[in-house]
Amino acid sequence: MRTITTAAGWRDLATTVMQRLDALGNISDEPGRLTRTFGSPAMRRANKLVGSWMREAGMTVRVDAIGNLIGHYAARSSQSTVHSPQSLIQGPKSSLLRQKHCGGQEVQSAKSVEAKSFLLGSHLDTVRNAGKFDGALGVLVAIACIQQFHDQGIRLRFVIEVVGFADEEGVRYSTAYLGSSVLAGTFDRRDLKRRDADGITMEQAIRDFGGRPEALTDARLKPEQLLGYVEVHIEQGPVLEQKGLAVGVVTAINGQTRAHLTFAGRAGHAGTTPMNLRRDALCAAAEFVSAVEALGRSERGLVATVGELEVVPGVSNVIPGEVRLSLDVRHAEDARRRAACAELRKCVRTIAAERKLRFQWQAVSEAPAVQCDWQLSVLLGEAVNRYQARVVLLPSGAGHDAAALAAITPVTMLFVRCKDGLSHHPAERASKEDVRVAISVLSDFLEGVTRSFRTPRDLPTGRSCLHSSNVSRI
Amino acid sequence: MRTITTAAGWRDLATTVMQRLDALGNISDEPGRLTRTFGSPAMRRANKLVGSWMREAGMTVRVDAIGNLIGHYAARSSQSTVHSPQSLIQGPKSSLLRQKHCGGQEVQSAKSVEAKSFLLGSHLDTVRNAGKFDGALGVLVAIACIQQFHDQGIRLRFVIEVVGFADEEGVRYSTAYLGSSVLAGTFDRRDLKRRDADGITMEQAIRDFGGRPEALTDARLKPEQLLGYVEVHIEQGPVLEQKGLAVGVVTAINGQTRAHLTFAGRAGHAGTTPMNLRRDALCAAAEFVSAVEALGRSERGLVATVGELEVVPGVSNVIPGEVRLSLDVRHAEDARRRAACAELRKCVRTIAAERKLRFQWQAVSEAPAVQCDWQLSVLLGEAVNRYQARVVLLPSGAGHDAAALAAITPVTMLFVRCKDGLSHHPAERASKEDVRVAISVLSDFLEGVTRSFRTPRDLPTGRSCLHSSNVSRI
């Protein structure tokens, strides 16, 4: 890909992506700030605008039953004209199944490739008062790659589909991965009964948007027709910035345990209760917060956070009688995350016992880690290695559509450095230079995928690349 | 006093006090809960009811310019008829001055006593949703003592005035010791401009209540006409309960430093920010809370509390960017309190520097400690010693009207055990048995005061009593 894309071409595409991010960032449900939630008028306008860019890049465009925007870039072979978007979803089963689609190491046989599609994408919805890079960047970088192919008359051996997911943030219905779960076939139909803040059910919202709630099950993609999924996303963290690198390869989407804890002691007069007669819930909580931090620091790759902490009654001259706090623990390996949580439970018990307090540990949610496909990550690392002196492998602490799609196809992700590690904030930002690197890496990656299917191999280059001294793991 | 009060008499008086606490506890500005604030209709009804009890006990009653209810129990001598309540305040200056009225050790000469008055009392206002013992108990125990004297035809050598202060809690105008500061002559006339939640100025509220804002300065008591002040109050803490004692002698009203602190770090995504790149304001605050507790525990008599703590943004998946918290430090000795605060400031600086956070330490208020008069406390201890195996000397962690009156006359206080150390709560409670002890102790104390004036001495009994092995200091 590098050989056929001029330096000038890269610059133009990066500039285009930056301009499009601005344009898309102005499409909002709220005046003066960016908020674009599932099924909203802003989402309709966003789909229309992004769809026009997809068409400009030579794609046919459709919106599926939940509202995902899907651009289809046909393959090189004659099949590219045969495979309508619909047939890709509902077409005849391929006889060339990949047995292990998630984390598997097998190489697709060259024979199967033409009938399949490779997915690129990210989400088009936002949080409230969002930045304009989260989600949108992944869609626009993918379109830029296809634009490049289209401009130069390049068709790959497989179909590429670029997806702008209808809802990843879950702002309107408190659902995660709503759009990608439909494509992955993991959507829970009971969620159709959920109501938004105005009392509108999800079912109605889908219908109002022009979707078809009754067709959600059929909208799922067939694993056997997929080659994989790659998502470009801002890092939402400070690692790349700190290391001075434009992009990094994601190895896994961390599993997450969320819990709510309560320490209940005894409120009392802050002036009249001697220290030795106190049962101060905040002192217990403080001890716990310190333990959470110490544990997080003690193990590479583990993050553990107390983000909420509420003191009851919360009056300056009253000893805190109760403290409620949140706990968020994440790790790329489920066993280590669970061990950390067990350690923290033990810690809570000890603190409470020593201070004669009661405690409660209420599990809120537990999401297992999703491993990125090693083969795809190696290909991505190879591509990164052409543009950066070092390849950083890092887990994603945040959830992404890739996690949902991992249920049906191998996934990987490319993280792009973002300023101050900031996301979900109007000031979130990736530089044009880094966006340019991301476009190039994604293009080269797709070339690498094509090559690996052309000549099935055990990816020796990739492996050696990713085990060499210029690779570091976070 | 013990010789002339029968056991049956004690029981009756304690029962009467308990019944009156119930009756007074029903006089509220809010239906279903006890709230009686300065200048309110409930305060008017409370003054009327308590005034009737004062009259029943042989006192003449007046309400002063701020709304304090004052019962006057005349002295034995001919002066008792001469000294009208008004003359006690505005009468001719006594030539028998006490040079050191606060914390002084001099003994009044017998000659001067008849022209002077001893003050008893506490406050009649309450916090919102209050218990019925805080404040009211001190007024009703004082009236019960006078009732006892009256019933038995006893007049002391000095006037006794029982004061029900109009406002100690400061709920309506955020003022402390409003009623007692007028009697002490420390009232700040600028406070007249303060407005309550409904926009009514204090000046108007005083007028509406029948008071005279223009006469507040003249309402001050003349130090040279005062012998001292003693206040009975529930402990509002757990010490007496924990020691199994009905009452204790207060040695000082602790000084207090209040401050607001802020730790400012950097918010970030709880999933994507590695532990070593965090600037978590809550982890810093937790370290500080633990340091506050450790310092409080390290020094006898020191109490240090973080009662408020607010996390910004306070979202489970966001690393706390800022934490605001309150600090409350109290000690009976100002130098030690200040040293503790200096230590904590140092601690904040260290924590912030090590974690690369910014911090702010905003002083809110500083109130110096008020020492109880040793001579009066010894007399009180002697009285306590007749009813309890042990005399406990303890500082008061909470503020009381005694602190304001200490500006013009020697003060001491008697604490009464309260259930679970609870106060400012509907469930606050002192037992009838303990109230009985308090009445007896107060009666005996007044007898002791009389005796000490009759035969000036260096209180050898008292000193020996309070230095013996049955005395413990908190």
Tab-separated table of N, CA and C in Angstrom, chain A residues 235-239 242 254 256 258 260 266-267 269-278 280 282-283 285-287 289-290 292-294 296-297 302-311 313-320 326-328 330 355 396-399 415 420-424 474, chain B residues 235-239 242 254 256 258 260 266-267 269-278 280 282-283 285-287 289-290 292-294 296-297 302-311 313-320 326-328 330 355 396-399 415 420-424 474:
chain	number	residue	atom	x	y	z
A	235	GLU	N	-6.832	6.369	22.127
A	235	GLU	CA	-6.457	5.505	23.245
A	235	GLU	C	-7.322	5.731	24.479
A	236	GLN	N	-7.733	6.968	24.692
A	236	GLN	CA	-8.483	7.335	25.903
A	236	GLN	C	-7.642	7.174	27.159
A	237	GLY	N	-6.348	7.135	26.971
A	237	GLY	CA	-5.447	6.994	28.102
A	237	GLY	C	-4.123	7.669	27.737
A	238	PRO	N	-3.187	7.731	28.666
A	238	PRO	CA	-1.971	8.529	28.469
A	238	PRO	C	-0.737	7.752	28.021
A	239	VAL	N	-0.866	6.441	27.769
A	239	VAL	CA	0.334	5.628	27.564
A	239	VAL	C	1.115	6.036	26.320
A	242	GLN	N	2.732	9.373	26.648
A	242	GLN	CA	3.873	9.315	27.548
A	242	GLN	C	5.088	8.670	26.874
A	254	ASN	N	-9.731	-5.298	28.326
A	254	ASN	CA	-9.694	-5.774	29.714
A	254	ASN	C	-11.057	-6.225	30.224
A	256	GLN	N	-13.617	-6.518	33.384
A	256	GLN	CA	-13.921	-5.475	34.364
A	256	GLN	C	-14.854	-6.016	35.444
A	258	ARG	N	-17.140	-4.480	38.522
A	258	ARG	CA	-17.636	-3.279	39.177
A	258	ARG	C	-18.405	-3.688	40.427
A	260	HIS	N	-20.226	-2.004	44.309
A	260	HIS	CA	-20.513	-0.911	45.229
A	260	HIS	C	-20.254	-1.417	46.635
A	266	ARG	N	-20.542	4.410	63.015
A	266	ARG	CA	-21.501	5.138	63.846
A	266	ARG	C	-21.186	6.624	63.763
A	267	ALA	N	-22.202	7.384	63.367
A	267	ALA	CA	-22.038	8.836	63.345
A	267	ALA	C	-21.888	9.318	64.787
A	269	HIS	N	-20.618	13.090	67.339
A	269	HIS	CA	-20.186	14.483	67.393
A	269	HIS	C	-18.668	14.540	67.243
A	270	ALA	N	-18.211	15.327	66.264
A	270	ALA	CA	-16.776	15.390	65.984
A	270	ALA	C	-15.992	16.045	67.117
A	271	GLY	N	-16.692	16.774	67.998
A	271	GLY	CA	-15.994	17.437	69.084
A	271	GLY	C	-15.972	16.619	70.351
A	272	THR	N	-16.992	15.821	70.553
A	272	THR	CA	-17.176	15.197	71.871
A	272	THR	C	-16.836	13.711	71.908
A	273	THR	N	-16.552	13.119	70.761
A	273	THR	CA	-16.266	11.690	70.754
A	273	THR	C	-14.757	11.462	70.656
A	274	PRO	N	-14.150	10.954	71.746
A	274	PRO	CA	-12.702	10.715	71.702
A	274	PRO	C	-12.349	9.754	70.562
A	275	MET	N	-11.150	9.866	70.064
A	275	MET	CA	-10.716	9.076	68.913
A	275	MET	C	-10.891	7.574	69.171
A	276	ASN	N	-10.604	7.141	70.394
A	276	ASN	CA	-10.635	5.695	70.654
A	276	ASN	C	-12.040	5.139	70.781
A	277	LEU	N	-13.045	6.017	70.818
A	277	LEU	CA	-14.424	5.522	70.907
A	277	LEU	C	-15.163	5.705	69.582
A	278	ARG	N	-14.438	6.030	68.532
A	278	ARG	CA	-15.080	6.281	67.244
A	278	ARG	C	-15.220	5.011	66.407
A	280	ASP	N	-15.510	5.360	62.759
A	280	ASP	CA	-15.550	6.322	61.659
A	280	ASP	C	-15.501	5.588	60.313
A	282	LEU	N	-15.451	6.817	57.344
A	282	LEU	CA	-14.558	7.415	56.342
A	282	LEU	C	-13.113	6.981	56.556
A	283	CYS	N	-12.721	6.836	57.820
A	283	CYS	CA	-11.354	6.356	58.081
A	283	CYS	C	-11.184	4.939	57.526
A	285	ALA	N	-12.923	3.726	54.984
A	285	ALA	CA	-12.926	3.859	53.529
A	285	ALA	C	-11.575	4.358	53.025
A	286	ALA	N	-10.974	5.283	53.791
A	286	ALA	CA	-9.668	5.815	53.389
A	286	ALA	C	-8.627	4.697	53.353
A	287	GLU	N	-8.690	3.840	54.371
A	287	GLU	CA	-7.767	2.705	54.422
A	287	GLU	C	-7.975	1.807	53.198
A	289	VAL	N	-9.323	2.697	50.222
A	289	VAL	CA	-8.890	3.391	48.998
A	289	VAL	C	-7.372	3.240	48.832
A	290	SER	N	-6.646	3.381	49.931
A	290	SER	CA	-5.194	3.220	49.866
A	290	SER	C	-4.815	1.786	49.484
A	292	VAL	N	-6.634	-0.250	47.677
A	292	VAL	CA	-6.981	-0.429	46.256
A	292	VAL	C	-5.840	0.102	45.397
A	293	GLU	N	-5.355	1.278	45.777
A	293	GLU	CA	-4.263	1.877	44.997
A	293	GLU	C	-2.999	1.010	45.072
A	294	ALA	N	-2.692	0.559	46.276
A	294	ALA	CA	-1.476	-0.241	46.459
A	294	ALA	C	-1.553	-1.536	45.656
A	296	GLY	N	-3.375	-2.070	42.946
A	296	GLY	CA	-3.272	-1.720	41.524
A	296	GLY	C	-1.822	-1.486	41.114
A	297	ARG	N	-1.080	-0.837	42.001
A	297	ARG	CA	0.320	-0.535	41.688
A	297	ARG	C	1.215	-1.769	41.731
A	302	LEU	N	-2.774	-4.222	35.891
A	302	LEU	CA	-3.989	-4.121	36.708
A	302	LEU	C	-4.312	-2.649	36.946
A	303	VAL	N	-5.582	-2.290	36.782
A	303	VAL	CA	-6.005	-0.961	37.235
A	303	VAL	C	-7.179	-1.132	38.188
A	304	ALA	N	-7.149	-0.387	39.266
A	304	ALA	CA	-8.190	-0.491	40.295
A	304	ALA	C	-8.489	0.921	40.778
A	305	THR	N	-9.755	1.265	40.763
A	305	THR	CA	-10.143	2.662	40.980
A	305	THR	C	-11.364	2.789	41.883
A	306	VAL	N	-11.303	3.730	42.815
A	306	VAL	CA	-12.497	4.180	43.532
A	306	VAL	C	-12.830	5.558	42.953
A	307	GLY	N	-13.902	5.615	42.199
A	307	GLY	CA	-14.250	6.854	41.488
A	307	GLY	C	-15.345	7.650	42.179
A	308	GLU	N	-16.233	6.928	42.866
A	308	GLU	CA	-17.305	7.570	43.615
A	308	GLU	C	-17.080	7.314	45.095
A	309	LEU	N	-17.334	8.305	45.915
A	309	LEU	CA	-17.273	8.103	47.359
A	309	LEU	C	-18.196	9.123	48.011
A	310	GLU	N	-19.175	8.605	48.732
A	310	GLU	CA	-20.168	9.482	49.346
A	310	GLU	C	-20.154	9.286	50.858
A	311	VAL	N	-20.102	10.386	51.584
A	311	VAL	CA	-20.037	10.323	53.050
A	311	VAL	C	-21.415	10.679	53.615
A	313	PRO	N	-23.346	11.418	57.352
A	313	PRO	CA	-24.171	12.487	56.786
A	313	PRO	C	-23.380	13.523	55.996
A	314	GLY	N	-22.059	13.515	56.068
A	314	GLY	CA	-21.295	14.479	55.271
A	314	GLY	C	-21.376	15.897	55.812
A	315	VAL	N	-21.221	16.010	57.126
A	315	VAL	CA	-21.261	17.320	57.778
A	315	VAL	C	-19.936	17.490	58.514
A	316	SER	N	-19.384	18.705	58.482
A	316	SER	CA	-18.010	18.880	58.956
A	316	SER	C	-17.823	18.517	60.419
A	317	ASN	N	-18.864	18.701	61.240
A	317	ASN	CA	-18.697	18.404	62.669
A	317	ASN	C	-19.354	17.096	63.105
A	318	VAL	N	-19.587	16.214	62.144
A	318	VAL	CA	-20.144	14.899	62.475
A	318	VAL	C	-19.213	13.809	61.947
A	319	ILE	N	-18.872	12.874	62.815
A	319	ILE	CA	-18.058	11.730	62.409
A	319	ILE	C	-18.846	10.922	61.384
A	320	PRO	N	-18.237	10.626	60.233
A	320	PRO	CA	-18.972	9.897	59.187
A	320	PRO	C	-19.498	8.552	59.688
A	326	SER	N	-17.587	3.271	45.067
A	326	SER	CA	-17.579	2.389	43.906
A	326	SER	C	-16.190	1.773	43.753
A	327	LEU	N	-16.156	0.594	43.177
A	327	LEU	CA	-14.882	-0.055	42.885
A	327	LEU	C	-14.906	-0.532	41.439
A	328	ASP	N	-13.813	-0.283	40.744
A	328	ASP	CA	-13.694	-0.667	39.328
A	328	ASP	C	-12.319	-1.316	39.172
A	330	ARG	N	-9.859	-3.728	36.625
A	330	ARG	CA	-9.737	-4.240	35.256
A	330	ARG	C	-8.372	-4.885	35.022
A	355	ARG	N	-12.179	-2.422	62.832
A	355	ARG	CA	-12.792	-1.160	63.248
A	355	ARG	C	-14.210	-1.344	63.782
A	396	SER	N	-6.668	-2.610	26.227
A	396	SER	CA	-7.622	-1.508	26.275
A	396	SER	C	-8.363	-1.574	27.598
A	397	GLY	N	-8.291	-0.502	28.344
A	397	GLY	CA	-8.997	-0.467	29.625
A	397	GLY	C	-10.462	-0.162	29.434
A	398	ALA	N	-10.795	0.444	28.310
A	398	ALA	CA	-12.195	0.786	28.047
A	398	ALA	C	-12.804	-0.267	27.138
A	399	GLY	N	-14.116	-0.353	27.140
A	399	GLY	CA	-14.815	-1.272	26.252
A	399	GLY	C	-14.937	-0.675	24.861
A	415	PHE	N	-4.786	1.740	18.566
A	415	PHE	CA	-5.012	2.935	19.377
A	415	PHE	C	-4.214	4.102	18.820
A	420	ASP	N	-3.278	14.403	26.352
A	420	ASP	CA	-3.502	14.289	27.801
A	420	ASP	C	-4.310	13.051	28.184
A	421	GLY	N	-4.402	12.098	27.263
A	421	GLY	CA	-5.169	10.889	27.559
A	421	GLY	C	-6.654	11.139	27.729
A	422	LEU	N	-7.059	12.307	27.262
A	422	LEU	CA	-8.430	12.763	27.525
A	422	LEU	C	-9.433	12.152	26.555
A	423	SER	N	-10.601	11.742	27.073
A	423	SER	CA	-11.710	11.332	26.207
A	423	SER	C	-13.008	11.644	26.930
A	424	HIS	N	-14.115	11.493	26.196
A	424	HIS	CA	-15.435	11.837	26.758
A	424	HIS	C	-15.402	13.275	27.265
A	474	ILE	N	2.592	-3.177	27.582
A	474	ILE	CA	2.130	-2.412	28.740
A	474	ILE	C	1.372	-3.352	29.669
B	235	GLU	N	-23.795	15.258	77.764
B	235	GLU	CA	-22.395	15.235	77.338
B	235	GLU	C	-22.243	15.369	75.825
B	236	GLN	N	-23.172	14.809	75.097
B	236	GLN	CA	-23.094	14.770	73.619
B	236	GLN	C	-21.924	13.924	73.143
B	237	GLY	N	-21.454	13.071	73.998
B	237	GLY	CA	-20.356	12.191	73.648
B	237	GLY	C	-20.483	10.922	74.477
B	238	PRO	N	-19.620	9.959	74.243
B	238	PRO	CA	-19.782	8.634	74.856
B	238	PRO	C	-18.940	8.363	76.108
B	239	VAL	N	-18.212	9.359	76.585
B	239	VAL	CA	-17.225	9.077	77.637
B	239	VAL	C	-17.879	8.601	78.934
B	242	GLN	N	-19.400	5.223	78.640
B	242	GLN	CA	-18.384	4.187	78.570
B	242	GLN	C	-17.773	3.935	79.944
B	254	ASN	N	-13.207	23.011	74.492
B	254	ASN	CA	-12.093	22.912	73.554
B	254	ASN	C	-12.053	24.049	72.537
B	256	GLN	N	-11.160	25.177	68.715
B	256	GLN	CA	-11.490	24.464	67.484
B	256	GLN	C	-10.903	25.182	66.274
B	258	ARG	N	-11.266	25.013	62.153
B	258	ARG	CA	-11.990	24.421	61.020
B	258	ARG	C	-11.343	24.899	59.732
B	260	HIS	N	-11.188	24.050	55.201
B	260	HIS	CA	-11.591	23.305	54.006
B	260	HIS	C	-10.349	23.048	53.174
B	266	ARG	N	-5.676	15.012	38.476
B	266	ARG	CA	-6.147	15.005	37.102
B	266	ARG	C	-7.130	13.859	36.913
B	267	ALA	N	-8.330	14.212	36.449
B	267	ALA	CA	-9.322	13.176	36.156
B	267	ALA	C	-8.815	12.357	34.977
B	269	HIS	N	-9.604	8.343	32.621
B	269	HIS	CA	-10.410	7.142	32.439
B	269	HIS	C	-9.889	6.047	33.373
B	270	ALA	N	-10.789	5.488	34.157
B	270	ALA	CA	-10.383	4.491	35.146
B	270	ALA	C	-9.904	3.198	34.506
B	271	GLY	N	-10.265	2.987	33.247
B	271	GLY	CA	-9.845	1.761	32.584
B	271	GLY	C	-8.549	1.909	31.822
B	272	THR	N	-8.300	3.104	31.320
B	272	THR	CA	-7.208	3.259	30.362
B	272	THR	C	-5.966	3.940	30.923
B	273	THR	N	-6.045	4.436	32.141
B	273	THR	CA	-4.892	5.128	32.709
B	273	THR	C	-4.148	4.216	33.681
B	274	PRO	N	-2.931	3.790	33.307
B	274	PRO	CA	-2.168	2.914	34.210
B	274	PRO	C	-1.955	3.595	35.567
B	275	MET	N	-1.791	2.778	36.578
B	275	MET	CA	-1.669	3.299	37.939
B	275	MET	C	-0.517	4.301	38.061
B	276	ASN	N	0.585	4.033	37.388
B	276	ASN	CA	1.764	4.895	37.565
B	276	ASN	C	1.640	6.238	36.842
B	277	LEU	N	0.597	6.401	36.012
B	277	LEU	CA	0.420	7.683	35.329
B	277	LEU	C	-0.748	8.472	35.916
B	278	ARG	N	-1.254	8.018	37.052
B	278	ARG	CA	-2.413	8.689	37.647
B	278	ARG	C	-2.015	9.823	38.582
B	280	ASP	N	-4.391	10.828	41.173
B	280	ASP	CA	-5.711	10.559	41.751
B	280	ASP	C	-5.896	11.373	43.043
B	282	LEU	N	-8.392	11.376	45.075
B	282	LEU	CA	-8.991	10.633	46.189
B	282	LEU	C	-7.936	9.805	46.920
B	283	CYS	N	-6.983	9.253	46.190
B	283	CYS	CA	-5.919	8.502	46.862
B	283	CYS	C	-5.129	9.431	47.788
B	285	ALA	N	-6.382	12.165	49.184
B	285	ALA	CA	-7.288	12.484	50.295
B	285	ALA	C	-7.354	11.332	51.291
B	286	ALA	N	-7.342	10.109	50.766
B	286	ALA	CA	-7.399	8.936	51.643
B	286	ALA	C	-6.175	8.905	52.557
B	287	GLU	N	-5.029	9.201	51.960
B	287	GLU	CA	-3.791	9.249	52.748
B	287	GLU	C	-3.902	10.320	53.844
B	289	VAL	N	-6.753	11.540	55.197
B	289	VAL	CA	-7.741	11.127	56.212
B	289	VAL	C	-7.082	10.178	57.216
B	290	SER	N	-6.277	9.257	56.703
B	290	SER	CA	-5.585	8.324	57.600
B	290	SER	C	-4.599	9.067	58.501
B	292	VAL	N	-4.888	12.188	59.502
B	292	VAL	CA	-5.688	12.935	60.487
B	292	VAL	C	-6.070	12.015	61.641
B	293	GLU	N	-6.503	10.820	61.278
B	293	GLU	CA	-6.896	9.869	62.317
B	293	GLU	C	-5.697	9.484	63.191
B	294	ALA	N	-4.581	9.211	62.541
B	294	ALA	CA	-3.386	8.790	63.285
B	294	ALA	C	-2.924	9.888	64.246
B	296	GLY	N	-4.799	12.298	65.534
B	296	GLY	CA	-5.801	12.389	66.603
B	296	GLY	C	-5.584	11.324	67.660
B	297	ARG	N	-5.241	10.127	67.185
B	297	ARG	CA	-5.044	9.017	68.120
B	297	ARG	C	-3.753	9.149	68.914
B	302	LEU	N	-6.868	15.204	72.025
B	302	LEU	CA	-6.997	15.795	70.692
B	302	LEU	C	-8.059	15.026	69.915
B	303	VAL	N	-8.946	15.761	69.248
B	303	VAL	CA	-9.843	15.094	68.288
B	303	VAL	C	-9.692	15.797	66.938
B	304	ALA	N	-9.623	14.979	65.885
B	304	ALA	CA	-9.425	15.507	64.529
B	304	ALA	C	-10.302	14.700	63.590
B	305	THR	N	-11.089	15.414	62.807
B	305	THR	CA	-12.145	14.749	62.038
B	305	THR	C	-12.258	15.298	60.621
B	306	VAL	N	-12.390	14.390	59.667
B	306	VAL	CA	-12.820	14.774	58.322
B	306	VAL	C	-14.272	14.302	58.203
B	307	GLY	N	-15.184	15.247	58.188
B	307	GLY	CA	-16.610	14.905	58.205
B	307	GLY	C	-17.259	14.994	56.838
B	308	GLU	N	-16.748	15.916	56.016
B	308	GLU	CA	-17.251	16.076	54.653
B	308	GLU	C	-16.156	15.654	53.692
B	309	LEU	N	-16.530	14.986	52.625
B	309	LEU	CA	-15.564	14.674	51.571
B	309	LEU	C	-16.338	14.519	50.278
B	310	GLU	N	-15.973	15.336	49.313
B	310	GLU	CA	-16.692	15.325	48.036
B	310	GLU	C	-15.706	15.021	46.912
B	311	VAL	N	-16.082	14.078	46.075
B	311	VAL	CA	-15.215	13.666	44.971
B	311	VAL	C	-15.734	14.277	43.666
B	313	PRO	N	-15.022	14.130	39.431
B	313	PRO	CA	-16.448	14.240	39.162
B	313	PRO	C	-17.304	13.240	39.931
B	314	GLY	N	-16.702	12.260	40.587
B	314	GLY	CA	-17.526	11.318	41.364
B	314	GLY	C	-18.282	10.340	40.493
B	315	VAL	N	-17.579	9.776	39.515
B	315	VAL	CA	-18.183	8.790	38.606
B	315	VAL	C	-17.340	7.531	38.699
B	316	SER	N	-18.007	6.371	38.701
B	316	SER	CA	-17.302	5.131	39.022
B	316	SER	C	-16.146	4.831	38.064
B	317	ASN	N	-16.258	5.222	36.808
B	317	ASN	CA	-15.181	4.882	35.869
B	317	ASN	C	-14.278	6.063	35.524
B	318	VAL	N	-14.279	7.069	36.399
B	318	VAL	CA	-13.385	8.213	36.199
B	318	VAL	C	-12.489	8.389	37.433
B	319	ILE	N	-11.199	8.484	37.204
B	319	ILE	CA	-10.248	8.736	38.294
B	319	ILE	C	-10.549	10.112	38.893
B	320	PRO	N	-10.721	10.179	40.216
B	320	PRO	CA	-11.077	11.458	40.840
B	320	PRO	C	-10.048	12.551	40.522
B	326	SER	N	-13.466	18.595	54.555
B	326	SER	CA	-13.457	19.473	55.730
B	326	SER	C	-12.515	18.896	56.775
B	327	LEU	N	-11.965	19.777	57.578
B	327	LEU	CA	-11.117	19.340	58.688
B	327	LEU	C	-11.582	20.068	59.944
B	328	ASP	N	-11.676	19.323	61.038
B	328	ASP	CA	-12.127	19.872	62.316
B	328	ASP	C	-11.175	19.344	63.382
B	330	ARG	N	-9.801	19.800	67.438
B	330	ARG	CA	-10.137	20.430	68.727
B	330	ARG	C	-9.217	19.924	69.845
B	355	ARG	N	2.667	13.319	45.127
B	355	ARG	CA	1.730	12.855	44.098
B	355	ARG	C	1.571	13.860	42.958
B	396	SER	N	-14.992	19.704	77.092
B	396	SER	CA	-16.164	19.668	76.231
B	396	SER	C	-15.705	19.879	74.799
B	397	GLY	N	-16.052	18.931	73.961
B	397	GLY	CA	-15.673	19.055	72.558
B	397	GLY	C	-16.607	19.970	71.805
B	398	ALA	N	-17.800	20.145	72.331
B	398	ALA	CA	-18.785	21.007	71.671
B	398	ALA	C	-18.794	22.366	72.351
B	399	GLY	N	-19.279	23.364	71.651
B	399	GLY	CA	-19.398	24.691	72.227
B	399	GLY	C	-20.644	24.797	73.091
B	415	PHE	N	-21.560	17.750	82.980
B	415	PHE	CA	-22.062	16.910	81.880
B	415	PHE	C	-22.878	15.761	82.441
B	420	ASP	N	-25.733	6.406	74.156
B	420	ASP	CA	-24.932	6.244	72.931
B	420	ASP	C	-24.176	7.514	72.531
B	421	GLY	N	-24.033	8.424	73.458
B	421	GLY	CA	-23.317	9.661	73.134
B	421	GLY	C	-24.043	10.524	72.128
B	422	LEU	N	-25.302	10.205	71.933
B	422	LEU	CA	-26.078	10.820	70.856
B	422	LEU	C	-26.607	12.197	71.242
B	423	SER	N	-26.512	13.153	70.302
B	423	SER	CA	-27.163	14.452	70.482
B	423	SER	C	-27.530	15.003	69.114
B	424	HIS	N	-28.294	16.085	69.143
B	424	HIS	CA	-28.803	16.652	67.884
B	424	HIS	C	-29.547	15.582	67.104
B	474	ILE	N	-9.946	13.094	81.403
B	474	ILE	CA	-10.039	12.600	80.019
B	474	ILE	C	-9.184	13.493	79.118
